[in-house]
Structures are given as C-alpha cells and as structure tokens.
XYZ file of C-alpha atoms in Angstrom:
556
model
C 0.000 0.000 0.000
C 1.333 3.485 -0.892
C 2.048 6.220 1.614
C -1.021 8.136 0.417
C -3.197 5.059 0.814
C -1.952 4.712 4.394
C -3.068 8.275 5.087
C -6.442 7.889 3.426
C -7.072 4.627 5.296
C -7.028 6.547 8.544
C -10.236 8.193 7.367
C -12.042 4.879 6.842
C -12.624 2.615 3.870
C -10.581 3.316 0.749
C -11.695 1.982 -2.635
C -8.798 3.129 -4.806
C -5.823 5.412 -4.948
C -7.239 7.414 -7.887
C -10.804 7.845 -9.142
C -10.990 8.643 -12.858
C -14.387 10.245 -13.381
C -15.247 9.982 -17.061
C -14.205 7.138 -19.340
C -13.779 8.716 -22.751
C -10.365 8.599 -24.453
C -8.738 10.890 -21.877
C -10.105 9.062 -18.852
C -9.234 5.658 -20.287
C -5.767 6.852 -21.286
C -5.189 8.105 -17.746
C -6.448 4.818 -16.299
C -3.978 2.890 -18.471
C -1.123 5.205 -17.490
C -1.948 4.660 -13.820
C -2.802 0.975 -14.077
C 0.444 0.101 -15.838
C 2.261 1.763 -12.943
C 0.406 -0.349 -10.392
C -1.822 2.451 -9.124
C -5.198 1.157 -7.932
C -7.719 3.017 -10.083
C -11.487 3.079 -10.545
C -12.993 4.509 -13.747
C -16.573 5.798 -13.579
C -18.226 6.189 -16.995
C -21.860 6.996 -17.682
C -22.143 5.141 -20.996
C -22.010 1.364 -21.108
C -20.805 1.465 -24.722
C -18.861 4.086 -26.712
C -21.228 6.550 -28.369
C -21.219 6.259 -32.185
C -20.498 9.917 -32.939
C -17.426 10.314 -35.203
C -15.415 13.040 -33.512
C -11.817 13.368 -32.332
C -10.466 11.495 -35.347
C -7.049 13.046 -35.969
C -4.394 11.407 -33.794
C -0.932 12.944 -34.010
C 2.405 11.151 -34.025
C 2.874 12.182 -30.398
C -0.504 10.703 -29.441
C 0.407 7.463 -31.163
C 3.529 7.321 -28.990
C 1.154 7.202 -26.017
C -0.725 4.284 -27.545
C 2.548 2.500 -28.206
C 3.599 2.723 -24.569
C 0.089 1.930 -23.381
C 0.358 -1.386 -25.229
C -2.459 -0.553 -27.642
C -0.844 0.734 -30.846
C -1.332 -2.389 -33.030
C -4.941 -2.734 -31.907
C -5.636 0.925 -32.656
C -4.185 0.756 -36.139
C -6.160 -2.417 -36.808
C -9.355 -0.561 -35.850
C -8.815 2.062 -38.562
C -11.883 2.545 -40.754
C -10.042 3.988 -43.779
C -7.531 1.696 -45.538
C -3.923 2.782 -44.889
C -3.223 2.799 -48.611
C -5.786 5.565 -49.116
C -4.132 8.145 -46.880
C -5.412 10.469 -44.174
C -4.491 13.925 -45.446
C -6.580 17.092 -45.411
C -7.722 19.701 -47.922
C -8.820 23.339 -47.727
C -11.119 24.785 -50.405
C -12.492 28.217 -51.166
C -16.193 28.544 -51.970
C -16.941 24.888 -52.659
C -15.043 21.600 -52.506
C -15.290 21.214 -56.264
C -14.146 24.764 -57.004
C -10.792 25.745 -58.544
C -9.100 26.898 -55.333
C -7.731 24.167 -53.026
C -4.536 23.263 -51.185
C -3.284 20.486 -48.906
C -3.917 21.202 -45.243
C -2.482 19.972 -41.928
C 0.289 17.849 -43.419
C 1.335 16.145 -40.221
C 3.628 13.774 -42.105
C 6.075 16.682 -42.306
C 7.116 16.184 -38.668
C 7.138 12.369 -38.642
C 10.998 12.132 -38.356
C 10.805 13.810 -34.926
C 8.528 11.135 -33.431
C 8.752 7.402 -32.849
C 5.376 6.570 -34.420
C 3.264 7.630 -37.401
C -0.003 9.527 -37.035
C -3.409 7.883 -37.397
C -7.056 8.642 -38.085
C -10.167 6.821 -36.916
C -13.477 7.715 -35.229
C -13.331 8.415 -31.517
C -15.715 5.575 -30.704
C -13.264 3.134 -32.324
C -10.441 4.630 -30.264
C -12.528 4.312 -27.100
C -13.249 0.645 -27.832
C -9.523 -0.103 -28.105
C -8.794 1.757 -24.869
C -11.560 -0.092 -23.041
C -10.108 -3.405 -24.167
C -6.670 -2.419 -22.890
C -8.054 -1.222 -19.558
C -9.792 -4.573 -19.099
C -6.373 -6.260 -19.191
C -5.006 -4.264 -16.228
C -5.615 -5.834 -12.782
C -5.086 -2.494 -11.028
C -8.021 -0.847 -12.848
C -11.704 -1.375 -12.114
C -14.391 0.028 -14.424
C -17.919 1.091 -13.507
C -19.902 1.612 -16.722
C -23.390 3.084 -16.591
C -22.723 5.341 -13.597
C -22.774 9.161 -13.345
C -21.038 11.418 -10.854
C -23.440 13.136 -8.457
C -21.183 14.769 -5.877
C -17.481 15.307 -5.253
C -16.013 16.268 -1.877
C -12.521 16.294 -0.445
C -10.694 16.656 2.846
C -7.083 16.652 3.951
C -6.748 12.891 3.519
C -8.636 12.112 0.325
C -11.661 12.512 -1.930
C -15.208 11.194 -1.598
C -17.308 10.766 -4.743
C -20.987 9.843 -4.894
C -22.081 8.092 -8.082
C -25.504 7.029 -9.328
C -26.522 4.212 -11.681
C -28.192 5.610 -14.791
C -30.570 2.649 -14.696
C -32.326 2.146 -11.388
C -30.872 5.108 -9.520
C -28.727 3.094 -7.093
C -26.037 5.165 -5.404
C -22.516 4.348 -4.273
C -19.918 6.317 -2.367
C -16.283 5.885 -3.417
C -13.226 6.965 -1.495
C -9.725 7.563 -2.888
C -6.637 9.678 -2.391
C -7.218 11.668 -5.577
C -9.970 12.227 -8.150
C -9.603 13.366 -11.756
C -12.490 14.829 -13.750
C -12.356 13.617 -17.344
C -16.081 14.179 -17.783
C -16.208 16.650 -20.659
C -16.853 20.339 -21.187
C -19.904 20.350 -18.895
C -17.855 18.720 -16.159
C -19.693 17.981 -12.915
C -16.328 17.340 -11.277
C -15.007 20.779 -12.206
C -18.132 22.487 -10.885
C -18.241 20.418 -7.698
C -14.575 21.152 -7.005
C -15.172 24.875 -7.421
C -12.787 25.282 -10.361
C -13.813 28.334 -12.364
C -13.391 28.739 -16.111
C -12.801 31.525 -18.592
C -14.680 31.602 -21.889
C -14.070 33.636 -25.033
C -16.458 35.473 -27.351
C -16.448 32.841 -30.108
C -19.845 31.393 -29.140
C -21.646 29.971 -32.170
C -24.350 27.366 -32.680
C -23.011 24.481 -34.737
C -24.645 21.500 -36.396
C -23.152 18.021 -36.507
C -24.454 15.821 -39.321
C -23.598 12.184 -39.858
C -24.750 10.904 -43.227
C -24.205 8.276 -45.890
C -23.364 9.101 -49.501
C -21.620 7.034 -52.157
C -21.869 9.844 -54.704
C -19.872 12.224 -52.503
C -17.014 9.722 -52.462
C -17.117 9.655 -56.256
C -17.253 13.443 -56.523
C -14.209 13.820 -54.269
C -12.243 11.168 -56.142
C -10.253 14.027 -57.664
C -8.542 14.396 -54.244
C -6.983 10.969 -53.579
C -5.612 10.344 -50.117
C -7.763 13.003 -48.467
C -9.974 12.189 -45.501
C -11.087 15.604 -44.272
C -11.974 18.828 -46.037
C -12.754 22.331 -44.839
C -14.545 24.932 -46.931
C -14.030 28.679 -46.563
C -16.994 30.849 -47.519
C -17.056 34.632 -46.995
C -20.469 34.675 -45.299
C -19.197 32.412 -42.482
C -16.638 35.003 -41.327
C -13.761 32.565 -40.841
C -15.714 29.621 -39.444
C -15.557 26.455 -41.483
C -17.820 24.009 -43.168
C -15.989 20.805 -42.375
C -16.385 17.348 -43.938
C -14.708 14.209 -42.642
C -14.722 10.606 -43.761
C -15.851 8.028 -41.231
C -14.992 5.193 -43.602
C -13.970 4.939 -47.222
C -16.830 5.393 -49.621
C -20.038 5.687 -47.662
C -20.192 7.446 -44.255
C -19.337 11.077 -43.513
C -19.634 13.691 -40.798
C -20.065 17.421 -41.272
C -20.102 20.374 -38.914
C -20.645 24.060 -39.617
C -22.229 27.176 -38.102
C -26.016 27.499 -38.331
C -28.329 30.362 -37.329
C -29.372 30.585 -33.690
C -32.611 28.720 -33.134
C -31.962 26.112 -35.822
C -33.660 22.765 -35.195
C -33.812 19.432 -36.977
C -37.035 20.529 -38.673
C -36.631 24.198 -39.630
C -33.417 24.097 -41.708
C -32.531 22.576 -45.099
C -29.422 20.591 -44.198
C -29.403 18.786 -47.527
C -29.058 22.054 -49.432
C -26.430 23.274 -46.924
C -24.273 20.219 -47.643
C -24.690 20.393 -51.398
C -23.869 24.095 -51.417
C -20.582 23.384 -49.618
C -19.631 20.682 -52.116
C -20.808 22.588 -55.175
C -22.889 19.795 -56.687
C -25.975 17.686 -55.885
C -25.372 14.222 -54.397
C -27.303 11.549 -52.529
C -27.659 12.025 -48.752
C -29.045 9.658 -46.139
C -28.920 11.233 -42.671
C -27.968 9.069 -39.706
C -27.615 11.803 -37.074
C -28.507 15.491 -36.736
C -27.244 17.148 -33.580
C -26.075 20.520 -32.316
C -23.201 21.786 -30.192
C -21.877 25.124 -28.982
C -18.673 26.433 -30.503
C -16.704 28.156 -27.784
C -13.301 28.341 -26.195
C -13.038 27.472 -22.515
C -10.026 27.204 -20.255
C -10.252 26.207 -16.604
C -8.630 28.791 -14.363
C -6.803 25.960 -12.608
C -6.308 22.288 -13.423
C -6.113 21.404 -9.739
C -8.105 22.120 -6.601
C -6.560 20.256 -3.691
C -6.915 16.554 -4.380
C -9.164 17.038 -7.429
C -7.811 17.517 -10.951
C -9.414 18.082 -14.357
C -8.167 16.864 -17.725
C -9.267 16.879 -21.348
C -12.453 18.777 -22.196
C -13.173 19.264 -18.488
C -10.058 21.454 -18.398
C -10.215 22.993 -21.864
C -12.518 22.952 -24.863
C -12.485 24.560 -28.277
C -13.794 24.168 -31.814
C -12.563 20.940 -33.445
C -10.345 22.850 -35.844
C -7.034 21.144 -36.527
C -7.551 18.060 -34.378
C -5.994 19.608 -31.287
C -8.634 18.597 -28.743
C -8.318 14.858 -28.176
C -4.550 15.059 -28.616
C -4.259 17.758 -25.955
C -6.431 15.714 -23.605
C -4.359 12.572 -24.039
C -1.213 14.589 -23.334
C -2.904 15.773 -20.120
C -3.375 12.128 -19.178
C 0.243 11.244 -19.887
C 1.533 14.247 -17.925
C -0.693 13.786 -14.884
C -0.537 9.993 -14.763
C 3.147 9.560 -13.974
C 3.057 12.442 -11.500
C 0.181 10.902 -9.549
C 1.972 7.552 -9.529
C 5.237 9.136 -8.390
C 3.539 10.985 -5.534
C 1.555 7.943 -4.413
C 4.688 5.781 -4.518
C 6.836 8.241 -2.603
C 9.274 9.481 -5.232
C 7.209 12.513 -6.226
C 5.767 15.397 -4.265
C 2.855 17.753 -3.958
C 4.944 20.215 -5.936
C 5.168 17.638 -8.700
C 1.363 17.520 -8.786
C 1.276 21.326 -8.983
C 3.488 21.140 -12.060
C 0.629 19.495 -13.971
C -1.187 22.833 -14.021
C 2.039 24.794 -14.487
C 2.921 22.795 -17.605
C -0.335 21.818 -19.262
C -2.519 24.896 -18.765
C -0.229 27.419 -20.497
C 0.375 24.946 -23.323
C -3.329 24.748 -24.032
C -3.730 28.515 -23.668
C -1.089 28.823 -26.379
C -2.788 26.155 -28.520
C -6.056 28.026 -28.258
C -4.558 31.465 -28.878
C -1.740 30.788 -31.330
C -3.326 28.085 -33.473
C -7.110 27.702 -33.225
C -8.368 31.251 -32.553
C -5.628 32.676 -34.728
C -6.741 30.410 -37.579
C -10.312 31.730 -37.364
C -9.092 35.326 -37.259
C -6.659 34.791 -40.146
C -9.368 33.175 -42.252
C -11.768 36.025 -41.500
C -9.185 38.634 -42.541
C -8.421 36.725 -45.738
C -12.085 36.429 -46.699
C -12.663 40.125 -46.003
C -9.631 41.154 -48.071
C -9.616 38.868 -51.093
C -12.240 37.820 -53.617
C -11.419 36.068 -56.923
C -14.372 37.807 -58.598
C -13.033 41.210 -57.586
C -9.263 40.754 -58.151
C -8.257 37.296 -59.373
C -4.509 37.967 -59.343
C -4.451 39.288 -55.774
C -6.614 36.411 -54.600
C -4.379 33.808 -56.243
C -1.227 35.273 -54.710
C -2.814 35.341 -51.255
C -4.169 31.819 -51.710
C -0.721 30.466 -52.556
C 0.700 32.230 -49.492
C -1.930 30.485 -47.363
C -0.873 27.133 -48.787
C 2.698 27.789 -47.639
C 1.429 28.899 -44.247
C -0.379 25.588 -43.787
C 3.032 23.900 -43.770
C 4.296 26.379 -41.189
C 1.444 25.607 -38.814
C 2.424 21.949 -38.596
C 6.117 22.724 -38.164
C 5.578 25.323 -35.424
C 3.135 23.282 -33.302
C 5.622 21.842 -30.810
C 4.248 21.853 -27.249
C 7.016 22.268 -24.721
C 7.629 22.909 -21.025
C 10.608 25.269 -21.147
C 9.067 27.416 -18.402
C 8.232 24.496 -16.090
C 9.325 24.649 -12.445
C 10.711 21.134 -13.000
C 13.207 22.332 -15.595
C 16.766 23.416 -14.727
C 17.117 26.979 -13.485
C 19.494 28.469 -16.032
C 18.847 32.034 -15.003
C 16.770 32.853 -18.069
C 13.520 34.503 -17.023
C 11.756 34.632 -20.379
C 11.105 30.911 -20.816
C 7.472 29.806 -20.826
C 5.481 26.647 -21.396
C 3.971 26.971 -24.853
C 2.518 25.110 -27.826
C 4.724 27.128 -30.171
C 8.232 25.942 -30.865
C 10.396 24.230 -33.447
C 11.002 20.580 -34.176
C 14.685 19.749 -33.699
C 16.702 16.590 -33.211
C 18.967 17.977 -30.511
C 17.901 17.297 -26.941
C 16.521 20.366 -25.148
C 15.276 20.590 -21.576
C 11.483 20.875 -21.587
C 11.071 19.446 -25.081
C 9.954 16.087 -26.436
C 12.800 13.660 -27.062
C 13.294 12.948 -30.761
C 13.967 9.316 -31.734
C 17.442 8.101 -32.654
C 19.018 4.764 -33.574
C 21.623 3.668 -31.023
C 24.875 1.837 -31.719
C 23.072 -1.428 -30.916
C 20.742 -0.844 -33.849
C 17.738 -0.325 -31.575
C 15.791 2.898 -31.439
C 16.230 4.817 -28.215
C 12.448 4.593 -27.724
C 12.779 0.815 -27.461
C 15.180 1.294 -24.565
C 13.294 3.873 -22.483
C 12.119 2.723 -19.063
C 8.755 3.214 -17.375
C 10.274 5.725 -14.949
C 13.071 8.163 -15.654
C 15.732 7.183 -18.195
C 19.316 8.406 -18.237
C 20.899 8.324 -21.677
C 24.635 8.039 -21.083
C 26.140 8.799 -24.481
C 29.870 8.518 -23.976
C 29.460 9.968 -20.485
C 31.986 9.716 -17.643
C 31.432 6.477 -15.644
C 31.446 8.374 -12.353
C 28.490 10.482 -13.492
C 26.520 7.384 -14.420
C 27.335 5.804 -11.038
C 26.243 8.992 -9.243
C 22.831 8.929 -10.909
C 22.335 5.233 -10.167
C 23.188 5.733 -6.504
C 21.084 8.867 -6.090
C 18.055 7.258 -7.743
C 18.405 4.165 -5.566
C 18.568 6.255 -2.398
C 15.427 8.150 -3.485
C 13.574 4.962 -4.519
C 13.186 6.634 -7.899
C 12.837 4.262 -10.893
C 15.736 4.964 -13.251
C 16.757 3.083 -16.376
C 20.278 3.768 -17.597
C 20.958 3.402 -21.337
C 24.685 3.467 -22.100
C 25.773 4.107 -25.666
C 28.818 5.424 -27.468
C 26.913 8.478 -28.603
C 27.994 8.005 -32.206
C 25.702 7.921 -35.218
C 22.187 9.300 -34.810
C 22.582 9.634 -31.036
C 25.188 12.328 -31.669
C 22.431 14.675 -32.761
C 21.286 14.979 -29.138
C 24.450 17.084 -28.623
C 24.809 15.982 -25.003
C 26.608 13.215 -23.126
C 23.908 12.898 -20.473
C 20.194 13.225 -21.234
C 17.682 12.683 -18.429
C 14.306 11.719 -19.896
C 11.058 11.911 -17.922
C 8.453 9.132 -17.877
C 6.417 11.113 -20.436
C 9.441 11.347 -22.757
C 10.180 15.018 -22.283
C 13.789 15.927 -21.562
C 14.309 16.915 -17.921
C 18.026 17.789 -17.920
C 21.199 17.727 -20.039
C 24.810 17.236 -18.956
C 28.324 17.092 -20.334
C 30.716 14.140 -20.464
C 32.591 15.214 -17.341
C 32.318 13.545 -13.930
C 29.293 14.389 -11.756
C 29.243 13.761 -8.026
C 26.477 12.206 -5.963
C 25.136 15.458 -4.543
C 24.863 17.035 -7.997
C 23.040 14.001 -9.411
C 20.615 14.001 -6.483
C 19.926 17.707 -7.004
C 19.044 17.056 -10.655
C 16.617 14.289 -9.721
C 15.052 16.353 -6.945
C 14.459 19.224 -9.333
C 12.853 16.915 -11.897
C 10.432 15.508 -9.291
C 9.957 18.672 -7.183
C 11.274 16.859 -4.120
C 12.875 18.906 -1.374
C 16.090 17.635 0.178
C 14.105 16.693 3.289
C 11.615 14.543 1.366
C 14.086 13.436 -1.264
C 17.320 11.991 -0.039
C 19.360 13.124 2.920
C 23.120 13.566 2.648
C 23.866 10.636 4.972
C 21.651 8.346 2.861
C 23.459 9.439 -0.273
C 26.890 8.723 1.088
C 26.002 5.601 3.067
C-alpha cells in the first residue's frame, strides 16, 4: 500500500488510490497510465458502450507514442476505418469543394521524423473501444460503466465521490486519495470542485451531421488520399464548413455554423451540404445534432486533491484536431506524477506542475493556433475575392498554402518554463505550444527518436520511470545517478551508448528523460558527483532535500 493510501485509510474505507471520473479517451488513457504503474484506479463512466459519434479522429504522431507505450498501438491501427493505402491527409477549399481553389492542409507527415510513431485517423468511438479493451487487461483498474457522478467532496486525507446508476438510480460512495475529472466540457467534477473557467467570445451554434453518400465519395475522387476537407466561404466570417470521412466510400460527418434557433425541422441541411460541395449528391442522414462552438479554459487544473483533464479542463472548436490530442497529453503528464507521488518518489509540488505545464500549453494552442486560424481566415475572406481581383486572390491563396506547412512545423508543445526544468537564469522561458522541431535534446522538449549503436531505437530502450541516456558519459556520473536514484527509490533506467551515429544529434553526453518522454536535464561528459546528481533528480520531481534523499543516505 502506498504512503497516500496509508493516510487515506485513517479516514475509513478506501476503494482506490485514484478515481478517474469519465471514461472517454482521456479518462481511459489516464487509467492505463496509472494501471500500468500499479496504481489502484477506478474509472466511472456513464455510458455502457462508446457513443457512435465520429469526432476526435485526428491522432498525431505524439498521441500514437502514447498508444505505443500503453500497449495498444497495433490494436488501434487495426481498428482504422479507412484503408492505410488511401491516406489520411486534409484539404482546404475556397467557396466549394469542387471549385478551382484548393490546397493540402495539416500535413502532419512533415514532422514524422521527430517522433517514434506515425499519425493515425479513426473515429473516436473506435479509439474508445480499443482503450476499453486495454483497460480490461489491467488488474489495477476497475471500471464502472453506466454510472454518473453526483457529488465530489474532499478533505485533507482524500476525496469522496458519490455516483448514481443511470438505470435504477442506485447510489454508491467511493473513497480515494485523488480524483480526476475527465467528464467533458460540462464537467460535474469541475463544478463540484469549485474550479472556475474563462470563456471567449467565439460562441456559435453548430450543427453536426452524420450521413451516408456514395456519390460524394465519387465526386471527391479528384482528391486521392484526403480524408477531411474544410470549406471557406465569406459569409461564415472565418468559421468552417468541415467534412470528414468516417470510412472509405459511404459514411461522412459534417459540422458548420447554423443560425441561432436552428432545429432538426426548420433548416434545409441537404441544401447546406450540397452548397458546400458545389454539386448535388445523394444524402441519407444518420444523425442530426447541435453543439456550442466556444473556447473554454479552466482557471486551474487542480483544486486540492481534485484535478481536471481533457475537455473538463479545456474545450475549443474541433479545428485542426488539437482537442483529443491535448487531452491525451494531459493524461500522460498527470498519470506519472500521480503515480510518483503515491509511490513516494514525487511530491505535492510535482502535482502542482501538472497545471504549471499543461494549462499554459493549451492557452497557447487556443490562442496561437485555433483562434488565430479563425481570425486569419476572416481577414483573408474580407480582403480577397477572386471575382473582384483574381490575381491578388491567387497570390494570397498560394501564401496560405505555404502557411499551412508552417502551422504543422511550429506546433511543438514544450515545457521550457516548467518549475521542474533546470534553473538556467533565463527569465523569459514559458510553457507553450509554439516551438520548433529539432533533433537535438533540449530541456522541456519532447525527445526525438534516434538509432543507437546497438541498432535499436532509443524509444525501445526507455524505461517506465526516468531514463538516463549516457552517451559517452563519464562512468562516475553514471554511477552517481544510479546511486542517487536508488537512495530516493526513484525508478531509473540507464541506457549506455557510445553516442555516435544518430545519437550524436542529441548534442549531449547525459540526457535525463522523464516518464512522459520530455527531456528533464542535459549534462556534459565530465564527472558528476552524488550530490549534484541528487539535485538534478530532486528538481525533476519537485522533491525537497528533506523529502528526497538526505546527505547521509546518499553517502552511506
């Protein structure tokens, strides 16, 4: 039993170490992250089965790294609904999809060399099914499907959550050290915990249509390898009409702004779709629903022993596929920190770093990519019109096509400003979604892959805890890290390599890699003593000397 479980037990019955409240992709990802680390976890999810609404389809290379380490990558790729040979690229069009003005959009393949895995695309319900199957294999995780959260309370020793069966109304009370709200944009957990949120002025009513059409597949045959399409029309003021394939050849989803007060019965959705395509085609509706387009950011991701993640912490229009990927990164960031704290090699300060790292990254994602995209599109549509000045429009359109490449290259979430990063005296560093993809190792940035002298990729050698890459490093420095980690009961895998070949591009002899595969610290080839190694590890886990490792323990 962990130290935190010992404390919580003093307050009576304890059901788990962590309660994950909400079992969508983010909640299930968090449960896997915790369960693989031996953390006793209960997932509470209101739906017994994944809901068949095709959203959250674009999974980045970074997200697929999560699935790889969660032991679910092959299963996820096998669940893909569009054949790999077809491709999963995107397209932007002006006016209509069949018009003369188009360019490739969101070319995520451009950054593939900087990640261990390739990106993927499949409906969220298929992703959820794979995650549920993986969770079922973990003895440390219990799932409660068909239950909703009613109340959340906390005290100095733990959290108490009341849940209710959606069928029959039975209630249960669960007790755990920590609770995490992964229950969506209308999060009960966030409200119950008293976490406030800030919204922007982008409120719009949107429609979500799911429909079948073989003719649309034929019409869009001119764009091979494309799976999603957004249409820019001047009257929409920068908001998109967005089509996405659910499978190859028959099923589609579409979302776009509609007038306030629109219902299933008072609007011609068929004409709206055909107008966006620029031609008539067969349509068989399977779903007509509505949602509110808005930006929301929780003012804190933590309130005592309660945390929020995914849409409970942040929500935005599904422009660019940032939402589910951001939420899964929340899960990866928070999961190892909860495990570390429960197992005694992390700290309350480490838990605070979840907010310090993830919240500003999403604020940057929202500001620098999603909202900026809407504003840029609005300015373009106001300024250029092919009917008014064809030459000026064409020049601006080609510039936009080049900018689409830049968006992919500059989206590089990083934690340079994290309190867990080395204090190098530079005050202007911040955690941000804006950066640059590079192969060299940088503190606060994702570790790029590299082939080691053994022929294995470094990602095949990373441990579940921290990993020290010793690339031609001094043996005394390696020994110091081993000894310090052992004294702190901190899981550390040491990977020794000559540092030649691809590993040389890290430009460091010592690279300390966190459990979530961000670089925590860099060192030179020179000797490093025990005290210095312990200080590095304490900084990376926010442990004070008192809670970390005392001098006599180090030198025993």
